[in-house]
């Protein structure tokens, strides 16, 4: 997603946290949002600003569009692979959101880069006496064989935890929102393929979550001190198989997609098909298709003790991504 399209989407969607049960905490100092040019971080920044927090946004490159998009936020240019940059970015920070992910580098390079970034971040956060870290990672069944992408998301959590700053970890499966890579791949496939071959693994279950609910949880944990240092699974209202997700999506997009069973998960074939049909880079598609191998559902519901709001169904979440005339 480019910079202006993220800004347009945020304007269109508005804010998500107006009905969040928690209240802004006046004693929280400056909050750092990393990954702010991304799908999740880009939506978190306006939400924190609207709740009166002092926000520093960390980007790898900047331009004037960011300044007008986040009026009131401080912008720092920093690469998490560079410790010196992090020294500046984390100076005087109270709480930092860790939303960094290098999937665009491709499956061979992203793992090492993501681990290095998390090691640097944890080290500098400790030296700078940051009070807390909040990380959004991936959800997967640790009893099954996980994709390298999901293993990496868990490894990043472990690395962040090795430091002295307490880390709150939220784990999510597919995030449904405009611009979310996993959701966009599904949407393009359904929009452009009249026949979709589905492997046995498409019977695995998944619990997608709307971007609006993810933002509520990210802001919510900041405002409830009892969540410091804890792990939570977060998910939407529905648990569906990957095939059911595609069927619901096809219906909402008015597509008469035919699903035909396919005996095995040929990751190369799916990646190739997606590369023909979607603008998502192959490197990202490959990582995400591999994720079909395992179930991605919430086993721990403890987040609901703190935030008892009802999360969106998959259908509602998809409808939120559509223009108003389609929502009837
Ligand atoms: N989207 C989903 O469906 C989904 C589902 C479950 C969990 N999550 C988790 O949510 C988190 C955020 O995901 P997202 O969807 O927002 O990802 P995204 O859109 O790909 O954004 C990733 C962000 O990381 C930044 N980044 C990458 N390498 C960096 C580095 N070395 N230094 C500083 N910044 C760097 C990118 O900056 P540049 O713009 O400079 O590249 C970008 O802002 C990730 O931990 C992901 O695992 C996402």
Tab-separated table of C-alpha atoms and ligand atoms in Angstrom:
chain	number	residue	atom	x	y	z
A	1	UNK	CA	0.000	0.000	0.000
A	2	UNK	CA	1.328	3.428	-0.752
A	3	UNK	CA	1.293	6.303	1.620
A	4	UNK	CA	-1.672	8.194	0.188
A	5	UNK	CA	-3.865	5.097	-0.145
A	6	UNK	CA	-3.336	4.265	3.553
A	7	UNK	CA	-4.278	7.839	4.425
A	8	UNK	CA	-7.426	7.651	2.255
A	9	UNK	CA	-8.478	4.352	3.811
A	10	UNK	CA	-8.052	5.736	7.353
A	11	UNK	CA	-10.157	8.783	6.479
A	12	UNK	CA	-12.853	6.569	4.984
A	13	UNK	CA	-12.902	4.130	7.911
A	14	UNK	CA	-12.854	6.696	10.729
A	15	UNK	CA	-11.855	5.729	14.255
A	16	UNK	CA	-12.511	2.350	15.852
A	17	UNK	CA	-12.151	2.867	19.605
A	18	UNK	CA	-15.125	5.078	20.482
A	19	UNK	CA	-16.870	2.180	22.283
A	20	UNK	CA	-13.743	0.742	23.894
A	21	UNK	CA	-14.489	0.145	27.617
A	22	UNK	CA	-11.039	1.357	28.754
A	23	UNK	CA	-10.163	5.047	29.140
A	24	UNK	CA	-7.033	6.941	28.053
A	25	UNK	CA	-4.371	6.873	30.785
A	26	UNK	CA	-3.067	10.373	31.519
A	27	UNK	CA	0.232	9.202	33.061
A	28	UNK	CA	1.460	7.326	29.938
A	29	UNK	CA	4.414	9.166	28.396
A	30	UNK	CA	5.433	9.231	24.749
A	31	UNK	CA	4.340	6.180	22.769
A	32	UNK	CA	6.429	4.887	19.868
A	33	UNK	CA	4.572	3.258	16.962
A	34	UNK	CA	6.867	1.207	14.715
A	35	UNK	CA	5.628	-0.219	11.403
A	36	UNK	CA	3.517	2.918	11.010
A	37	UNK	CA	3.689	2.762	7.205
A	38	UNK	CA	2.070	-0.683	7.420
A	39	UNK	CA	-1.481	-1.956	7.475
A	40	UNK	CA	-1.867	-2.112	11.274
A	41	UNK	CA	0.459	0.672	12.441
A	42	UNK	CA	-1.042	3.162	9.984
A	43	UNK	CA	-4.437	2.744	11.638
A	44	UNK	CA	-3.129	2.725	15.191
A	45	UNK	CA	-1.480	6.158	15.031
A	46	UNK	CA	-4.666	8.254	14.442
A	47	UNK	CA	-6.443	6.264	17.131
A	48	UNK	CA	-3.772	7.043	19.764
A	49	UNK	CA	-3.642	10.704	18.733
A	50	UNK	CA	-7.435	10.976	18.996
A	51	UNK	CA	-7.239	9.633	22.576
A	52	UNK	CA	-4.812	12.374	23.528
A	53	UNK	CA	-1.573	10.382	23.673
A	54	UNK	CA	1.791	11.841	22.759
A	55	UNK	CA	2.910	9.754	19.779
A	56	UNK	CA	6.251	9.294	18.041
A	57	UNK	CA	5.976	7.519	14.701
A	58	UNK	CA	8.921	5.465	13.452
A	59	UNK	CA	9.381	5.192	9.694
A	60	UNK	CA	12.228	4.087	7.452
A	61	UNK	CA	11.643	6.946	5.044
A	62	UNK	CA	9.529	10.017	5.347
A	63	UNK	CA	7.902	12.726	3.260
A	64	UNK	CA	5.600	15.663	3.827
A	65	UNK	CA	2.460	13.526	3.349
A	66	UNK	CA	3.180	11.764	6.635
A	67	UNK	CA	3.423	15.089	8.502
A	68	UNK	CA	0.003	16.214	7.322
A	69	UNK	CA	-1.488	12.762	7.820
A	70	UNK	CA	-0.463	12.604	11.469
A	71	UNK	CA	-0.556	16.228	12.547
A	72	UNK	CA	0.471	16.299	16.186
A	73	UNK	CA	2.734	13.245	15.995
A	74	UNK	CA	6.517	13.421	16.122
A	75	UNK	CA	8.182	11.563	13.246
A	76	UNK	CA	11.503	9.765	13.561
A	77	UNK	CA	13.301	8.062	10.683
A	78	UNK	CA	14.862	4.801	11.837
A	79	UNK	CA	15.629	1.310	10.605
A	80	UNK	CA	15.348	-1.358	13.299
A	81	UNK	CA	18.367	-3.103	11.789
A	82	UNK	CA	20.451	-0.132	12.883
A	83	UNK	CA	21.005	0.198	16.640
A	84	UNK	CA	22.085	3.831	16.386
A	85	UNK	CA	18.780	4.705	14.743
A	86	UNK	CA	16.924	2.919	17.534
A	87	UNK	CA	18.845	4.899	20.156
A	88	UNK	CA	17.213	8.030	18.791
A	89	UNK	CA	13.804	6.443	18.139
A	90	UNK	CA	13.494	4.959	21.647
A	91	UNK	CA	14.924	7.897	23.584
A	92	UNK	CA	12.389	9.105	26.161
A	93	UNK	CA	9.776	6.519	25.165
A	94	UNK	CA	7.328	5.159	27.750
A	95	UNK	CA	5.651	2.412	25.685
A	96	UNK	CA	6.538	1.047	22.241
A	97	UNK	CA	4.333	-0.857	19.801
A	98	UNK	CA	6.350	-3.411	17.873
A	99	UNK	CA	4.636	-3.826	14.472
A	100	UNK	CA	7.703	-4.500	12.348
A	101	UNK	CA	7.645	-7.235	9.748
A	102	UNK	CA	9.976	-7.698	6.789
A	103	UNK	CA	7.942	-10.216	4.750
A	104	UNK	CA	8.537	-8.202	1.585
A	105	UNK	CA	12.187	-9.330	1.655
A	106	UNK	CA	11.093	-12.861	0.712
A	107	UNK	CA	11.168	-16.120	2.602
A	108	UNK	CA	14.969	-16.497	2.549
A	109	UNK	CA	15.811	-13.078	3.960
A	110	UNK	CA	12.884	-11.948	6.083
A	111	UNK	CA	13.460	-14.360	8.945
A	112	UNK	CA	17.006	-13.225	9.681
A	113	UNK	CA	16.050	-9.561	9.281
A	114	UNK	CA	13.034	-9.851	11.587
A	115	UNK	CA	15.044	-11.597	14.282
A	116	UNK	CA	17.872	-9.064	14.072
A	117	UNK	CA	15.405	-6.200	14.254
A	118	UNK	CA	13.738	-7.671	17.363
A	119	UNK	CA	17.078	-8.339	19.088
A	120	UNK	CA	18.194	-4.738	18.443
A	121	UNK	CA	14.854	-3.384	19.596
A	122	UNK	CA	14.767	-5.340	22.847
A	123	UNK	CA	18.355	-4.358	23.649
A	124	UNK	CA	17.898	-0.620	23.037
A	125	UNK	CA	14.455	-0.602	24.708
A	126	UNK	CA	16.131	-2.020	27.853
A	127	UNK	CA	18.971	0.520	27.737
A	128	UNK	CA	16.483	3.357	27.308
A	129	UNK	CA	14.320	2.107	30.224
A	130	UNK	CA	11.202	1.771	28.072
A	131	UNK	CA	8.419	0.680	30.460
A	132	UNK	CA	6.546	-1.674	28.187
A	133	UNK	CA	6.423	-3.231	24.703
A	134	UNK	CA	3.285	-4.318	22.861
A	135	UNK	CA	3.768	-6.766	19.984
A	136	UNK	CA	1.239	-8.066	17.481
A	137	UNK	CA	2.293	-11.486	16.189
A	138	UNK	CA	0.728	-14.459	14.425
A	139	UNK	CA	-1.699	-17.099	15.642
A	140	UNK	CA	-1.091	-20.777	14.914
A	141	UNK	CA	-1.446	-24.163	16.560
A	142	UNK	CA	1.949	-24.823	18.108
A	143	UNK	CA	1.150	-28.589	18.272
A	144	UNK	CA	1.154	-28.826	14.463
A	145	UNK	CA	3.888	-28.102	11.929
A	146	UNK	CA	3.868	-24.348	11.539
A	147	UNK	CA	4.894	-22.373	8.461
A	148	UNK	CA	8.276	-20.671	8.614
A	149	UNK	CA	6.376	-17.386	8.663
A	150	UNK	CA	4.427	-18.280	11.823
A	151	UNK	CA	7.520	-19.755	13.490
A	152	UNK	CA	9.236	-16.453	12.822
A	153	UNK	CA	6.385	-14.439	14.368
A	154	UNK	CA	6.694	-16.579	17.517
A	155	UNK	CA	10.458	-16.358	17.541
A	156	UNK	CA	10.201	-12.553	17.449
A	157	UNK	CA	7.985	-12.700	20.572
A	158	UNK	CA	10.576	-14.872	22.327
A	159	UNK	CA	13.403	-12.518	21.367
A	160	UNK	CA	11.534	-9.426	22.581
A	161	UNK	CA	10.836	-11.254	25.865
A	162	UNK	CA	14.516	-11.875	26.575
A	163	UNK	CA	15.008	-8.228	27.533
A	164	UNK	CA	14.083	-6.492	30.775
A	165	UNK	CA	11.135	-4.579	29.301
A	166	UNK	CA	7.831	-6.452	29.833
A	167	UNK	CA	6.137	-7.433	26.585
A	168	UNK	CA	2.418	-7.845	25.932
A	169	UNK	CA	1.897	-10.188	22.981
A	170	UNK	CA	-1.300	-10.267	20.944
A	171	UNK	CA	-1.611	-13.124	18.446
A	172	UNK	CA	-3.923	-12.817	15.437
A	173	UNK	CA	-4.784	-14.945	12.392
A	174	UNK	CA	-5.845	-13.270	9.123
A	175	UNK	CA	-6.609	-9.591	9.691
A	176	UNK	CA	-9.544	-8.488	7.541
A	177	UNK	CA	-9.035	-4.959	6.326
A	178	UNK	CA	-8.242	-3.092	3.147
A	179	UNK	CA	-4.556	-3.474	2.375
A	180	UNK	CA	-3.930	-6.455	4.672
A	181	UNK	CA	-1.801	-8.829	2.573
A	182	UNK	CA	-3.512	-12.050	3.697
A	183	UNK	CA	-6.997	-10.642	3.140
A	184	UNK	CA	-6.116	-9.034	-0.198
A	185	UNK	CA	-4.751	-12.343	-1.553
A	186	UNK	CA	-8.060	-14.075	-0.744
A	187	UNK	CA	-10.073	-11.219	-2.227
A	188	UNK	CA	-8.131	-11.135	-5.503
A	189	UNK	CA	-8.283	-14.920	-5.873
A	190	UNK	CA	-12.063	-14.922	-5.461
A	191	UNK	CA	-12.536	-11.877	-7.691
A	192	UNK	CA	-10.419	-13.176	-10.538
A	193	UNK	CA	-10.567	-16.999	-10.479
A	194	UNK	CA	-13.867	-18.626	-11.543
A	195	UNK	CA	-12.555	-22.041	-10.418
A	196	UNK	CA	-10.459	-22.419	-7.269
A	197	UNK	CA	-8.664	-25.701	-6.596
A	198	UNK	CA	-8.612	-26.265	-2.838
A	199	UNK	CA	-6.201	-28.627	-1.101
A	200	UNK	CA	-7.063	-30.810	1.908
A	201	UNK	CA	-5.434	-28.181	4.104
A	202	UNK	CA	-8.233	-25.765	3.172
A	203	UNK	CA	-10.296	-27.729	5.712
A	204	UNK	CA	-8.133	-26.348	8.496
A	205	UNK	CA	-9.876	-23.800	10.661
A	206	UNK	CA	-9.087	-20.162	10.999
A	207	UNK	CA	-10.459	-17.288	13.121
A	208	UNK	CA	-10.055	-14.078	11.122
A	209	UNK	CA	-10.338	-10.768	12.927
A	210	UNK	CA	-11.445	-7.356	11.666
A	211	UNK	CA	-8.792	-4.630	11.601
A	212	UNK	CA	-11.103	-2.479	13.753
A	213	UNK	CA	-11.130	-5.119	16.510
A	214	UNK	CA	-7.338	-5.497	16.307
A	215	UNK	CA	-6.926	-1.750	16.839
A	216	UNK	CA	-9.326	-1.863	19.804
A	217	UNK	CA	-7.285	-4.605	21.443
A	218	UNK	CA	-3.980	-2.842	20.736
A	219	UNK	CA	-5.240	0.371	22.339
A	220	UNK	CA	-7.109	-1.538	25.062
A	221	UNK	CA	-4.033	-3.384	26.369
A	222	UNK	CA	-2.207	-0.065	26.617
A	223	UNK	CA	-4.974	1.238	28.868
A	224	UNK	CA	-5.306	-1.798	31.149
A	225	UNK	CA	-2.092	-2.169	33.207
A	226	UNK	CA	-3.038	-5.731	34.248
A	227	UNK	CA	-2.183	-6.847	30.685
A	228	UNK	CA	1.502	-5.870	31.044
A	229	UNK	CA	3.764	-8.828	30.226
A	230	UNK	CA	0.901	-11.157	29.238
A	231	UNK	CA	0.071	-13.095	26.035
A	232	UNK	CA	-3.355	-13.085	24.413
A	233	UNK	CA	-4.984	-14.730	21.399
A	234	UNK	CA	-7.319	-12.354	19.575
A	235	UNK	CA	-9.921	-13.382	17.022
A	236	UNK	CA	-13.204	-12.458	15.410
A	237	UNK	CA	-16.583	-14.023	16.149
A	238	UNK	CA	-16.382	-16.785	13.525
A	239	UNK	CA	-14.293	-19.910	13.297
A	240	UNK	CA	-14.379	-21.085	9.675
A	241	UNK	CA	-12.362	-23.367	7.432
A	242	UNK	CA	-10.208	-21.588	4.832
A	243	UNK	CA	-12.583	-22.950	2.195
A	244	UNK	CA	-15.587	-21.491	4.027
A	245	UNK	CA	-13.820	-18.121	4.199
A	246	UNK	CA	-13.422	-18.124	0.427
A	247	UNK	CA	-17.058	-19.178	-0.047
A	248	UNK	CA	-18.369	-16.358	2.171
A	249	UNK	CA	-16.136	-13.923	0.332
A	250	UNK	CA	-17.328	-15.182	-3.077
A	251	UNK	CA	-20.928	-14.651	-2.014
A	252	UNK	CA	-20.263	-11.138	-0.765
A	253	UNK	CA	-18.410	-10.287	-3.978
A	254	UNK	CA	-21.255	-11.731	-6.102
A	255	UNK	CA	-18.985	-14.377	-7.619
A	256	UNK	CA	-20.133	-17.859	-8.614
A	257	UNK	CA	-16.808	-19.436	-7.776
A	258	UNK	CA	-16.491	-23.196	-8.223
A	259	UNK	CA	-14.299	-24.966	-5.681
A	260	UNK	CA	-12.717	-28.217	-6.785
A	261	UNK	CA	-10.815	-30.518	-4.441
A	262	UNK	CA	-7.102	-30.839	-5.052
A	263	UNK	CA	-5.143	-33.676	-3.426
A	264	UNK	CA	-2.186	-31.731	-2.018
A	265	UNK	CA	-1.004	-28.278	-1.128
A	266	UNK	CA	1.272	-27.248	-3.967
A	267	UNK	CA	2.653	-24.038	-2.516
A	268	UNK	CA	4.506	-23.237	-5.744
A	269	UNK	CA	1.307	-23.570	-7.817
A	270	UNK	CA	-0.751	-21.358	-5.493
A	271	UNK	CA	1.993	-18.778	-5.342
A	272	UNK	CA	2.217	-18.805	-9.144
A	273	UNK	CA	-1.566	-18.447	-9.548
A	274	UNK	CA	-1.648	-15.622	-7.033
A	275	UNK	CA	1.240	-13.864	-8.785
A	276	UNK	CA	-0.789	-13.833	-12.010
A	277	UNK	CA	-3.932	-12.594	-10.324
A	278	UNK	CA	-2.913	-10.340	-7.469
A	279	UNK	CA	-0.561	-7.372	-7.081
A	280	UNK	CA	0.809	-8.895	-3.825
A	281	UNK	CA	4.526	-9.753	-4.127
A	282	UNK	CA	5.288	-13.484	-4.554
A	283	UNK	CA	7.476	-13.482	-1.473
A	284	UNK	CA	4.511	-12.511	0.711
A	285	UNK	CA	2.047	-14.890	-0.959
A	286	UNK	CA	4.390	-17.819	-0.500
A	287	UNK	CA	4.758	-17.177	3.241
A	288	UNK	CA	1.007	-16.858	3.699
A	289	UNK	CA	-0.039	-19.869	1.583
A	290	UNK	CA	2.291	-22.007	3.695
A	291	UNK	CA	0.170	-20.930	6.678
A	292	UNK	CA	-2.729	-23.077	5.414
A	293	UNK	CA	-0.864	-26.052	6.885
A	294	UNK	CA	-1.991	-25.261	10.424
A	295	UNK	CA	-5.144	-24.149	12.198
A	296	UNK	CA	-5.238	-20.575	13.406
A	297	UNK	CA	-7.877	-20.298	16.120
A	298	UNK	CA	-7.910	-18.746	19.594
A	299	UNK	CA	-7.288	-21.267	22.368
A	300	UNK	CA	-6.972	-18.647	25.049
A	301	UNK	CA	-10.001	-16.398	25.569
A	302	UNK	CA	-8.595	-14.445	28.520
A	303	UNK	CA	-8.575	-11.188	26.533
A	304	UNK	CA	-12.367	-11.174	26.926
A	305	UNK	CA	-12.039	-10.776	30.714
A	306	UNK	CA	-10.537	-7.345	30.091
A	307	UNK	CA	-12.420	-6.376	26.913
A	308	UNK	CA	-15.829	-8.048	26.807
A	309	UNK	CA	-16.962	-6.314	23.589
A	310	UNK	CA	-18.328	-8.480	20.805
A	311	UNK	CA	-15.903	-8.837	17.910
A	312	UNK	CA	-17.114	-8.698	14.309
A	313	UNK	CA	-18.134	-11.724	12.281
A	314	UNK	CA	-16.125	-12.451	9.131
A	315	UNK	CA	-19.010	-11.203	7.010
A	316	UNK	CA	-19.268	-7.887	8.894
A	317	UNK	CA	-15.505	-7.430	8.676
A	318	UNK	CA	-15.557	-7.985	4.894
A	319	UNK	CA	-18.522	-5.644	4.444
A	320	UNK	CA	-16.553	-2.921	6.244
A	321	UNK	CA	-13.931	-3.130	3.487
A	322	UNK	CA	-16.495	-2.503	0.745
A	323	UNK	CA	-17.865	0.759	-0.646
A	324	UNK	CA	-21.194	1.822	0.962
A	325	UNK	CA	-23.371	0.859	-2.055
A	326	UNK	CA	-22.250	-2.788	-1.689
A	327	UNK	CA	-23.097	-3.015	2.008
A	328	UNK	CA	-26.843	-3.531	1.678
B	1	LIG	N1	-1.852	-8.343	8.195
B	1	LIG	C1	-2.231	-9.467	8.756
B	1	LIG	O1	-3.130	-10.196	8.253
B	1	LIG	C2	-1.617	-9.888	10.069
B	1	LIG	C3	-2.167	-11.016	10.698
B	1	LIG	C4	-1.654	-11.417	11.926
B	1	LIG	C5	-0.607	-10.728	12.502
B	1	LIG	N2	-0.082	-9.647	11.868
B	1	LIG	C6	1.074	-8.990	12.515
B	1	LIG	O2	0.859	-7.605	12.658
B	1	LIG	C7	2.125	-6.919	12.594
B	1	LIG	C8	1.995	-5.779	11.602
B	1	LIG	O3	1.617	-6.339	10.360
B	1	LIG	P1	1.139	-5.488	9.094
B	1	LIG	O4	0.118	-6.283	8.391
B	1	LIG	O5	0.840	-4.084	9.510
B	1	LIG	O6	2.483	-5.523	8.252
B	1	LIG	P2	2.926	-4.583	7.022
B	1	LIG	O7	1.773	-3.846	6.467
B	1	LIG	O8	3.745	-5.460	6.126
B	1	LIG	O9	3.907	-3.539	7.746
B	1	LIG	C9	5.167	-3.922	8.210
B	1	LIG	C10	5.881	-2.702	8.710
B	1	LIG	O10	7.180	-3.063	9.189
B	1	LIG	C11	8.089	-2.046	8.756
B	1	LIG	N3	9.458	-2.557	8.735
B	1	LIG	C12	9.916	-3.662	8.096
B	1	LIG	N4	11.228	-3.805	8.325
B	1	LIG	C13	11.601	-2.756	9.122
B	1	LIG	C14	12.842	-2.343	9.684
B	1	LIG	N5	13.984	-3.025	9.486
B	1	LIG	N6	12.875	-1.227	10.435
B	1	LIG	C15	11.745	-0.508	10.643
B	1	LIG	N7	10.541	-0.833	10.126
B	1	LIG	C16	10.484	-1.955	9.374
B	1	LIG	C17	7.588	-1.690	7.364
B	1	LIG	O11	8.156	-0.464	6.984
B	1	LIG	P3	8.450	-0.089	5.423
B	1	LIG	O12	7.174	0.536	4.909
B	1	LIG	O13	9.580	0.859	5.504
B	1	LIG	O14	8.783	-1.379	4.724
B	1	LIG	C18	6.077	-1.616	7.627
B	1	LIG	O15	5.727	-0.380	8.178
B	1	LIG	C19	3.168	-7.968	12.196
B	1	LIG	O16	3.889	-8.389	13.324
B	1	LIG	C20	2.330	-9.131	11.664
B	1	LIG	O17	2.906	-10.397	11.877
B	1	LIG	C21	-0.559	-9.200	10.667
